[in-house]
mmCIF file of C-alpha atoms and ligand atoms in Angstrom:
data_model
loop_
_atom_site.group_PDB
_atom_site.id
_atom_site.type_symbol
_atom_site.label_atom_id
_atom_site.label_comp_id
_atom_site.label_asym_id
_atom_site.label_seq_id
_atom_site.Cartn_x
_atom_site.Cartn_y
_atom_site.Cartn_z
ATOM 1 C CA UNK A 150 130.776 121.566 56.699
ATOM 2 C CA UNK A 151 131.739 123.899 59.406
ATOM 3 C CA UNK A 152 130.543 122.761 63.008
ATOM 4 C CA UNK A 153 129.105 125.275 65.429
ATOM 5 C CA UNK A 154 129.751 124.645 68.762
ATOM 6 C CA UNK A 155 126.944 125.495 71.253
ATOM 7 C CA UNK A 156 128.174 127.055 74.500
ATOM 8 C CA UNK A 157 127.408 123.743 77.378
ATOM 9 C CA UNK A 158 124.537 126.133 78.684
ATOM 10 C CA UNK A 159 122.760 126.242 75.627
ATOM 11 C CA UNK A 160 123.372 122.670 75.010
ATOM 12 C CA UNK A 161 122.147 121.242 78.156
ATOM 13 C CA UNK A 162 119.276 123.399 77.292
ATOM 14 C CA UNK A 163 118.510 121.681 74.533
ATOM 15 C CA UNK A 164 118.840 118.649 75.857
ATOM 16 C CA UNK A 165 116.055 119.347 78.223
ATOM 17 C CA UNK A 166 118.444 119.351 81.183
ATOM 18 C CA UNK A 167 118.146 121.839 84.054
ATOM 19 C CA UNK A 168 121.303 123.542 84.682
ATOM 20 C CA UNK A 169 121.900 125.256 88.248
ATOM 21 C CA UNK A 170 124.118 128.449 87.774
ATOM 22 C CA UNK A 171 125.885 127.695 90.937
ATOM 23 C CA UNK A 172 128.481 130.616 90.154
ATOM 24 C CA UNK A 173 125.783 133.269 90.483
ATOM 25 C CA UNK A 174 123.700 131.669 93.079
ATOM 26 C CA UNK A 175 121.572 132.588 94.675
ATOM 27 C CA UNK A 176 119.316 134.740 92.090
ATOM 28 C CA UNK A 177 115.907 134.103 93.499
ATOM 29 C CA UNK A 178 113.941 133.871 97.099
ATOM 30 C CA UNK A 179 115.320 130.619 98.951
ATOM 31 C CA UNK A 180 112.280 128.725 100.657
ATOM 32 C CA UNK A 181 113.412 127.223 104.120
ATOM 33 C CA UNK A 182 110.571 124.765 104.998
ATOM 34 C CA UNK A 183 110.131 124.412 108.864
ATOM 35 C CA UNK A 184 108.128 121.034 109.600
ATOM 36 C CA UNK A 185 106.236 121.948 111.901
ATOM 37 C CA UNK A 186 103.356 125.225 112.347
ATOM 38 C CA UNK A 187 104.183 128.701 112.754
ATOM 39 C CA UNK A 188 105.140 130.040 116.170
ATOM 40 C CA UNK A 189 106.913 127.335 117.560
ATOM 41 C CA UNK A 190 110.617 126.229 118.757
ATOM 42 C CA UNK A 191 111.569 124.959 115.334
ATOM 43 C CA UNK A 192 109.741 128.087 113.363
ATOM 44 C CA UNK A 193 111.273 130.264 115.993
ATOM 45 C CA UNK A 194 115.079 128.680 115.750
ATOM 46 C CA UNK A 195 114.232 128.815 111.697
ATOM 47 C CA UNK A 196 113.337 132.552 111.246
ATOM 48 C CA UNK A 197 116.399 133.739 113.585
ATOM 49 C CA UNK A 198 118.629 131.623 111.045
ATOM 50 C CA UNK A 199 116.403 132.721 108.099
ATOM 51 C CA UNK A 200 116.859 136.370 108.224
ATOM 52 C CA UNK A 201 121.090 136.102 109.006
ATOM 53 C CA UNK A 202 121.673 133.591 106.563
ATOM 54 C CA UNK A 203 119.183 136.025 103.881
ATOM 55 C CA UNK A 204 121.384 138.983 104.534
ATOM 56 C CA UNK A 205 124.762 137.088 104.012
ATOM 57 C CA UNK A 206 123.703 135.627 100.701
ATOM 58 C CA UNK A 207 121.711 139.087 99.643
ATOM 59 C CA UNK A 208 118.478 137.053 98.570
ATOM 60 C CA UNK A 209 115.278 137.240 100.898
ATOM 61 C CA UNK A 210 114.890 133.415 102.651
ATOM 62 C CA UNK A 211 111.547 132.685 103.483
ATOM 63 C CA UNK A 212 109.952 130.325 105.700
ATOM 64 C CA UNK A 213 107.228 128.143 105.075
ATOM 65 C CA UNK A 214 105.353 125.666 107.680
ATOM 66 C CA UNK A 215 104.596 122.534 106.318
ATOM 67 C CA UNK A 216 103.281 120.876 109.530
ATOM 68 C CA UNK A 217 102.416 117.280 110.183
ATOM 69 C CA UNK A 218 103.117 113.395 111.329
ATOM 70 C CA UNK A 219 105.608 114.665 113.298
ATOM 71 C CA UNK A 220 107.725 116.262 110.703
ATOM 72 C CA UNK A 221 107.746 113.964 108.066
ATOM 73 C CA UNK A 222 105.190 115.646 105.953
ATOM 74 C CA UNK A 223 107.368 118.647 105.574
ATOM 75 C CA UNK A 224 110.738 116.643 105.139
ATOM 76 C CA UNK A 225 108.840 114.452 102.633
ATOM 77 C CA UNK A 226 107.831 117.486 100.761
ATOM 78 C CA UNK A 227 111.831 118.598 100.559
ATOM 79 C CA UNK A 228 113.155 115.219 99.632
ATOM 80 C CA UNK A 229 111.009 115.494 96.442
ATOM 81 C CA UNK A 230 112.414 119.099 95.811
ATOM 82 C CA UNK A 231 114.220 120.204 93.111
ATOM 83 C CA UNK A 232 117.957 120.436 94.147
ATOM 84 C CA UNK A 233 118.800 123.385 92.910
ATOM 85 C CA UNK A 234 119.716 125.166 96.256
ATOM 86 C CA UNK A 235 116.291 127.419 96.503
ATOM 87 C CA UNK A 236 114.259 124.812 98.825
ATOM 88 C CA UNK A 237 116.168 124.350 102.198
ATOM 89 C CA UNK A 238 115.200 122.319 105.193
ATOM 90 C CA UNK A 239 115.335 123.083 109.148
ATOM 91 C CA UNK A 240 114.455 120.044 111.056
ATOM 92 C CA UNK A 241 115.855 118.859 114.495
ATOM 93 C CA UNK A 242 116.280 115.275 116.199
ATOM 94 C CA UNK A 243 112.612 114.366 114.731
ATOM 95 C CA UNK A 244 114.807 113.416 111.558
ATOM 96 C CA UNK A 245 116.940 110.978 113.186
ATOM 97 C CA UNK A 246 113.496 109.380 115.047
ATOM 98 C CA UNK A 247 111.543 109.243 112.064
ATOM 99 C CA UNK A 248 112.571 105.962 110.329
ATOM 100 C CA UNK A 249 112.300 104.192 113.893
ATOM 101 C CA UNK A 250 108.948 105.536 114.109
ATOM 102 C CA UNK A 251 107.422 105.228 110.438
ATOM 103 C CA UNK A 252 107.687 102.049 108.977
ATOM 104 C CA UNK A 253 106.422 103.206 105.442
ATOM 105 C CA UNK A 254 108.442 106.819 104.981
ATOM 106 C CA UNK A 255 108.257 108.038 101.685
ATOM 107 C CA UNK A 256 112.169 109.263 101.993
ATOM 108 C CA UNK A 257 115.254 108.145 103.256
ATOM 109 C CA UNK A 258 116.225 110.494 105.913
ATOM 110 C CA UNK A 259 119.644 110.178 105.579
ATOM 111 C CA UNK A 260 120.703 109.826 101.969
ATOM 112 C CA UNK A 261 117.788 111.755 100.558
ATOM 113 C CA UNK A 262 119.260 115.057 101.603
ATOM 114 C CA UNK A 263 122.552 117.013 101.597
ATOM 115 C CA UNK A 264 123.662 118.221 105.272
ATOM 116 C CA UNK A 265 124.328 121.828 105.462
ATOM 117 C CA UNK A 266 125.173 121.787 108.904
ATOM 118 C CA UNK A 267 124.199 121.785 113.004
ATOM 119 C CA UNK A 268 122.899 124.859 114.213
ATOM 120 C CA UNK A 269 122.157 124.396 117.905
ATOM 121 C CA UNK A 270 121.104 121.991 120.752
ATOM 122 C CA UNK A 271 118.015 123.331 122.395
ATOM 123 C CA UNK A 272 117.383 122.324 126.018
ATOM 124 C CA UNK A 273 113.845 120.962 126.831
ATOM 125 C CA UNK A 274 111.594 121.968 129.870
ATOM 126 C CA UNK A 275 108.453 120.140 131.595
ATOM 127 C CA UNK A 276 105.535 122.572 131.711
ATOM 128 C CA UNK A 277 102.082 122.637 132.752
ATOM 129 C CA UNK A 278 99.169 124.990 133.029
ATOM 130 C CA UNK A 279 99.007 127.399 135.559
ATOM 131 C CA UNK A 280 96.793 126.119 137.648
ATOM 132 C CA UNK A 281 97.887 122.399 137.769
ATOM 133 C CA UNK A 282 97.526 120.731 140.944
ATOM 134 C CA UNK A 283 101.656 120.170 141.517
ATOM 135 C CA UNK A 284 104.344 122.739 142.770
ATOM 136 C CA UNK A 285 107.084 120.780 142.232
ATOM 137 C CA UNK A 286 108.449 117.656 139.979
ATOM 138 C CA UNK A 287 107.836 115.519 143.200
ATOM 139 C CA UNK A 288 104.290 116.381 143.800
ATOM 140 C CA UNK A 289 103.231 116.271 139.801
ATOM 141 C CA UNK A 290 104.993 112.265 139.944
ATOM 142 C CA UNK A 291 102.447 111.814 142.309
ATOM 143 C CA UNK A 292 99.765 113.663 140.983
ATOM 144 C CA UNK A 293 100.420 111.765 137.380
ATOM 145 C CA UNK A 294 100.458 108.426 138.933
ATOM 146 C CA UNK A 295 97.428 108.484 140.520
ATOM 147 C CA UNK A 296 95.716 110.181 137.892
ATOM 148 C CA UNK A 297 97.356 108.074 134.752
ATOM 149 C CA UNK A 298 95.295 108.409 131.610
ATOM 150 C CA UNK A 299 93.235 111.344 132.882
ATOM 151 C CA UNK A 300 96.284 113.239 132.408
ATOM 152 C CA UNK A 301 97.001 115.095 129.601
ATOM 153 C CA UNK A 302 99.950 115.113 127.590
ATOM 154 C CA UNK A 303 100.397 117.775 124.606
ATOM 155 C CA UNK A 304 102.988 117.121 121.710
ATOM 156 C CA UNK A 305 103.564 117.921 117.997
ATOM 157 C CA UNK A 306 103.024 114.442 116.482
ATOM 158 C CA UNK A 307 104.787 110.930 116.809
ATOM 159 C CA UNK A 308 108.338 111.975 115.872
ATOM 160 C CA UNK A 309 108.346 115.385 117.229
ATOM 161 C CA UNK A 310 110.972 116.333 120.124
ATOM 162 C CA UNK A 311 107.813 116.909 122.684
ATOM 163 C CA UNK A 312 106.828 112.782 121.237
ATOM 164 C CA UNK A 313 110.205 111.769 122.011
ATOM 165 C CA UNK A 314 110.752 114.087 125.834
ATOM 166 C CA UNK A 315 107.240 112.188 126.682
ATOM 167 C CA UNK A 316 107.786 109.236 125.242
ATOM 168 C CA UNK A 317 111.047 108.525 127.840
ATOM 169 C CA UNK A 318 109.320 110.444 130.037
ATOM 170 C CA UNK A 319 106.370 108.078 130.261
ATOM 171 C CA UNK A 320 108.949 104.975 130.130
ATOM 172 C CA UNK A 321 111.129 106.394 132.839
ATOM 173 C CA UNK A 322 107.746 106.714 135.198
ATOM 174 C CA UNK A 323 106.068 103.571 134.009
ATOM 175 C CA UNK A 324 102.910 105.329 133.837
ATOM 176 C CA UNK A 325 100.916 106.263 130.142
ATOM 177 C CA UNK A 326 99.300 109.388 129.985
ATOM 178 C CA UNK A 327 96.569 110.690 127.142
ATOM 179 C CA UNK A 328 98.613 112.237 124.426
ATOM 180 C CA UNK A 329 96.924 114.948 122.596
ATOM 181 C CA UNK A 330 98.872 115.687 119.466
ATOM 182 C CA UNK A 331 98.976 119.072 117.587
ATOM 183 C CA UNK A 332 100.856 120.601 114.557
ATOM 184 C CA UNK A 333 103.413 122.048 116.589
ATOM 185 C CA UNK A 334 103.858 123.179 119.882
ATOM 186 C CA UNK A 335 102.856 126.605 119.174
ATOM 187 C CA UNK A 336 99.462 125.505 118.835
ATOM 188 C CA UNK A 337 100.054 123.400 121.542
ATOM 189 C CA UNK A 338 101.208 126.141 123.761
ATOM 190 C CA UNK A 339 97.868 127.907 122.799
ATOM 191 C CA UNK A 340 95.912 125.065 124.502
ATOM 192 C CA UNK A 341 98.387 124.487 127.391
ATOM 193 C CA UNK A 342 98.224 128.375 128.235
ATOM 194 C CA UNK A 343 94.084 128.192 128.068
ATOM 195 C CA UNK A 344 94.017 125.192 130.348
ATOM 196 C CA UNK A 345 92.846 122.991 127.918
ATOM 197 C CA UNK A 346 95.694 120.380 128.377
ATOM 198 C CA UNK A 347 97.556 119.406 131.463
ATOM 199 C CA UNK A 348 101.097 119.592 130.732
ATOM 200 C CA UNK A 349 104.301 119.100 128.220
ATOM 201 C CA UNK A 350 107.738 118.694 127.682
ATOM 202 C CA UNK A 351 108.834 121.568 125.462
ATOM 203 C CA UNK A 352 111.981 123.370 124.129
ATOM 204 C CA UNK A 353 113.142 126.490 125.967
ATOM 205 C CA UNK A 354 112.803 128.270 122.788
ATOM 206 C CA UNK A 355 109.203 128.234 123.189
ATOM 207 C CA UNK A 356 108.800 128.034 126.714
ATOM 208 C CA UNK A 357 111.033 130.618 128.376
ATOM 209 C CA UNK A 358 109.011 133.720 127.983
ATOM 210 C CA UNK A 359 105.863 131.757 129.444
ATOM 211 C CA UNK A 360 107.910 130.834 132.308
ATOM 212 C CA UNK A 361 109.514 134.025 133.222
ATOM 213 C CA UNK A 362 105.510 135.869 132.725
ATOM 214 C CA UNK A 363 104.121 133.175 135.071
ATOM 215 C CA UNK A 364 101.841 132.112 132.667
ATOM 216 C CA UNK A 365 102.597 128.153 132.648
ATOM 217 C CA UNK A 366 104.312 126.072 135.613
ATOM 218 C CA UNK A 367 107.871 124.521 134.858
ATOM 219 C CA UNK A 368 109.444 121.543 136.727
ATOM 220 C CA UNK A 369 112.603 120.773 135.267
ATOM 221 C CA UNK A 370 114.719 121.281 132.370
ATOM 222 C CA UNK A 371 116.234 118.296 130.815
ATOM 223 C CA UNK A 372 119.876 119.344 130.750
ATOM 224 C CA UNK A 373 123.119 118.176 133.065
ATOM 225 C CA UNK A 374 123.593 121.444 134.596
ATOM 226 C CA UNK A 375 120.513 124.410 134.926
ATOM 227 C CA UNK A 376 120.585 126.988 132.604
ATOM 228 C CA UNK A 377 121.983 130.246 132.654
ATOM 229 C CA UNK A 378 118.339 131.822 131.717
ATOM 230 C CA UNK A 379 116.625 130.081 134.284
ATOM 231 C CA UNK A 380 118.714 129.516 136.769
ATOM 232 C CA UNK A 381 115.924 128.553 139.594
ATOM 233 C CA UNK A 382 114.757 125.918 137.489
ATOM 234 C CA UNK A 383 116.321 122.449 138.492
ATOM 235 C CA UNK A 384 117.253 120.055 136.298
ATOM 236 C CA UNK A 385 115.049 116.659 136.440
ATOM 237 C CA UNK A 386 118.161 115.252 137.312
ATOM 238 C CA UNK A 387 117.981 117.167 140.758
ATOM 239 C CA UNK A 388 114.243 116.973 140.782
ATOM 240 C CA UNK A 389 114.298 113.215 140.691
ATOM 241 C CA UNK A 390 114.371 111.475 137.805
ATOM 242 C CA UNK A 391 117.902 110.516 137.550
ATOM 243 C CA UNK A 392 119.805 110.855 134.058
ATOM 244 C CA UNK A 393 116.718 112.278 132.569
ATOM 245 C CA UNK A 394 118.501 114.133 129.963
ATOM 246 C CA UNK A 395 117.184 115.806 125.865
ATOM 247 C CA UNK A 396 118.488 118.076 124.156
ATOM 248 C CA UNK A 397 116.919 119.011 120.588
ATOM 249 C CA UNK A 398 119.744 119.342 118.244
ATOM 250 C CA UNK A 399 118.706 121.182 114.639
ATOM 251 C CA UNK A 400 119.718 120.696 111.515
ATOM 252 C CA UNK A 401 119.788 122.526 108.084
ATOM 253 C CA UNK A 402 119.706 120.701 104.857
ATOM 254 C CA UNK A 403 119.135 120.717 100.780
ATOM 255 C CA UNK A 404 117.853 118.139 98.674
ATOM 256 C CA UNK A 405 120.082 115.427 97.121
ATOM 257 C CA UNK A 406 121.834 116.363 94.543
ATOM 258 C CA UNK A 407 122.222 120.092 95.286
ATOM 259 C CA UNK A 408 125.788 120.910 94.037
ATOM 260 C CA UNK A 409 128.383 121.629 96.190
ATOM 261 C CA UNK A 410 128.751 124.976 94.997
ATOM 262 C CA UNK A 411 125.704 125.587 96.631
ATOM 263 C CA UNK A 412 125.817 123.747 99.395
ATOM 264 C CA UNK A 413 129.147 125.603 99.925
ATOM 265 C CA UNK A 414 127.536 129.090 99.765
ATOM 266 C CA UNK A 415 124.616 127.680 102.019
ATOM 267 C CA UNK A 416 126.794 126.472 104.578
ATOM 268 C CA UNK A 417 129.310 129.571 104.861
ATOM 269 C CA UNK A 418 126.233 131.789 105.468
ATOM 270 C CA UNK A 419 125.161 129.281 107.890
ATOM 271 C CA UNK A 420 128.188 129.381 109.679
ATOM 272 C CA UNK A 421 127.993 133.419 109.386
ATOM 273 C CA UNK A 422 124.431 133.637 111.075
ATOM 274 C CA UNK A 423 126.034 131.574 114.027
ATOM 275 C CA UNK A 424 128.535 133.917 114.673
ATOM 276 C CA UNK A 425 125.612 137.032 114.165
ATOM 277 C CA UNK A 426 125.635 138.740 117.200
ATOM 278 C CA UNK A 427 121.686 138.715 116.879
ATOM 279 C CA UNK A 428 120.999 135.785 116.420
ATOM 280 C CA UNK A 429 123.415 134.646 119.381
ATOM 281 C CA UNK A 430 121.484 137.070 121.904
ATOM 282 C CA UNK A 431 118.133 135.499 121.058
ATOM 283 C CA UNK A 432 119.542 132.288 121.283
ATOM 284 C CA UNK A 433 120.752 133.128 124.528
ATOM 285 C CA UNK A 434 117.439 134.763 126.007
ATOM 286 C CA UNK A 435 115.739 131.356 124.811
ATOM 287 C CA UNK A 436 117.819 129.635 126.759
ATOM 288 C CA UNK A 437 120.050 128.158 124.042
ATOM 289 C CA UNK A 438 123.169 129.034 121.752
ATOM 290 C CA UNK A 439 124.600 128.183 118.414
ATOM 291 C CA UNK A 440 126.425 125.101 117.636
ATOM 292 C CA UNK A 441 130.423 125.827 117.961
ATOM 293 C CA UNK A 442 131.825 126.149 114.136
ATOM 294 C CA UNK A 443 133.663 122.888 113.742
ATOM 295 C CA UNK A 444 130.372 121.536 114.558
ATOM 296 C CA UNK A 445 128.270 123.274 112.164
ATOM 297 C CA UNK A 446 130.266 121.975 108.849
ATOM 298 C CA UNK A 447 128.257 119.406 106.674
ATOM 299 C CA UNK A 448 130.326 116.420 106.776
ATOM 300 C CA UNK A 449 129.795 116.502 110.635
ATOM 301 C CA UNK A 450 125.925 116.814 110.411
ATOM 302 C CA UNK A 451 125.919 113.890 108.020
ATOM 303 C CA UNK A 452 128.133 111.639 110.378
ATOM 304 C CA UNK A 453 126.060 112.602 113.211
ATOM 305 C CA UNK A 454 122.660 112.397 111.751
ATOM 306 C CA UNK A 455 123.887 108.149 110.917
ATOM 307 C CA UNK A 456 124.605 108.237 114.373
ATOM 308 C CA UNK A 457 121.592 109.461 115.529
ATOM 309 C CA UNK A 458 119.461 107.536 113.770
ATOM 310 C CA UNK A 459 121.877 104.135 115.197
ATOM 311 C CA UNK A 460 121.291 105.465 118.296
ATOM 312 C CA UNK A 461 117.780 106.105 118.175
ATOM 313 C CA UNK A 462 116.319 102.826 116.624
ATOM 314 C CA UNK A 463 116.648 100.569 119.801
ATOM 315 C CA UNK A 464 115.487 103.300 121.751
ATOM 316 C CA UNK A 465 112.478 103.407 119.929
ATOM 317 C CA UNK A 466 111.763 99.924 119.271
ATOM 318 C CA UNK A 467 112.098 99.288 123.144
ATOM 319 C CA UNK A 468 109.481 101.455 124.049
ATOM 320 C CA UNK A 469 107.032 100.106 121.085
ATOM 321 C CA UNK A 470 106.448 103.332 119.713
ATOM 322 C CA UNK A 471 105.997 103.504 116.312
ATOM 323 C CA UNK A 472 103.192 104.350 113.192
ATOM 324 C CA UNK A 473 102.820 101.875 110.598
HETATM 325 C C1 LIG B 264 108.413 119.943 118.631
HETATM 326 O O1 LIG B 264 108.173 119.075 119.610
HETATM 327 O O2 LIG B 264 109.062 118.652 117.754
HETATM 328 C C2 LIG B 264 108.932 120.749 118.051
HETATM 329 O O3 LIG B 264 108.524 121.568 119.330
HETATM 330 C C3 LIG B 264 107.658 121.307 117.262
HETATM 331 C C4 LIG B 264 107.550 122.444 116.933
HETATM 332 O O4 LIG B 264 108.578 123.031 116.263
HETATM 333 O O5 LIG B 264 106.576 123.112 116.921
#
């Protein structure tokens, strides 16, 4: 009896297995999920990186905004996506705060994702509507303490960077404000510009151009030293909030089980994007910069994410900020 050996792919196909052809990846458009609304800082970082990575991979990378619940709806979507390299995920520090903030997460922030690499650490700015009655941080502090819940503070939902910064700010000053959540700080910025909300803590990738055009007020940056892109803006540390530092790191991921050759291809494209002169210039214009290559490797992000999940848990529990 002659035994005919099927090629492995055909055999697996017959078994109904989905074979991922890593060797010729990518052969079609890739979707980069951003867990916040279009037009916000996460979206801005994603579109710059996606454009450059797509050039390197010779395939289009389209950004899909899946907002809501501080980024956890988008994360859940990616965690359930096929591990075939055609769904990737760009998220920020919120990937590490969600486990402590949301007690019923439908995914594991660490084990349901394959890390591709860190992208950038973005500073934050404390900004207010143009006619807010405080000319500097000292006056802002006095106004907020005098008016408390009458003051409205915008964020992108529980677990967003703007929520985290606001939580740290309110804890630091011992005053609770009225929080107004949005699906992203892109939409929040529209209301700040229109005067419908009083202030927020948002990333320079979203606030720099509005600050420089005088359409919003800025009271400080959340970095140790002043920013080259806005040298006249004091740090909050010098303005009156000693030790107040928040930087919003951003990471790129794929679903758990994505084959290593595909992760390697994505990692190579990310490393190329982080050296892309256009990406570097746009990041600089927006007050940030790509992480150095040594920090942009998959295993570095895996270890960093774990350390951040462990770091933020007690801080969040102490602040009593969580959703059931
Ligand atoms: C955040 O506050 O987490 C981000 O600004 C959300 C966004 O990118 O819109």
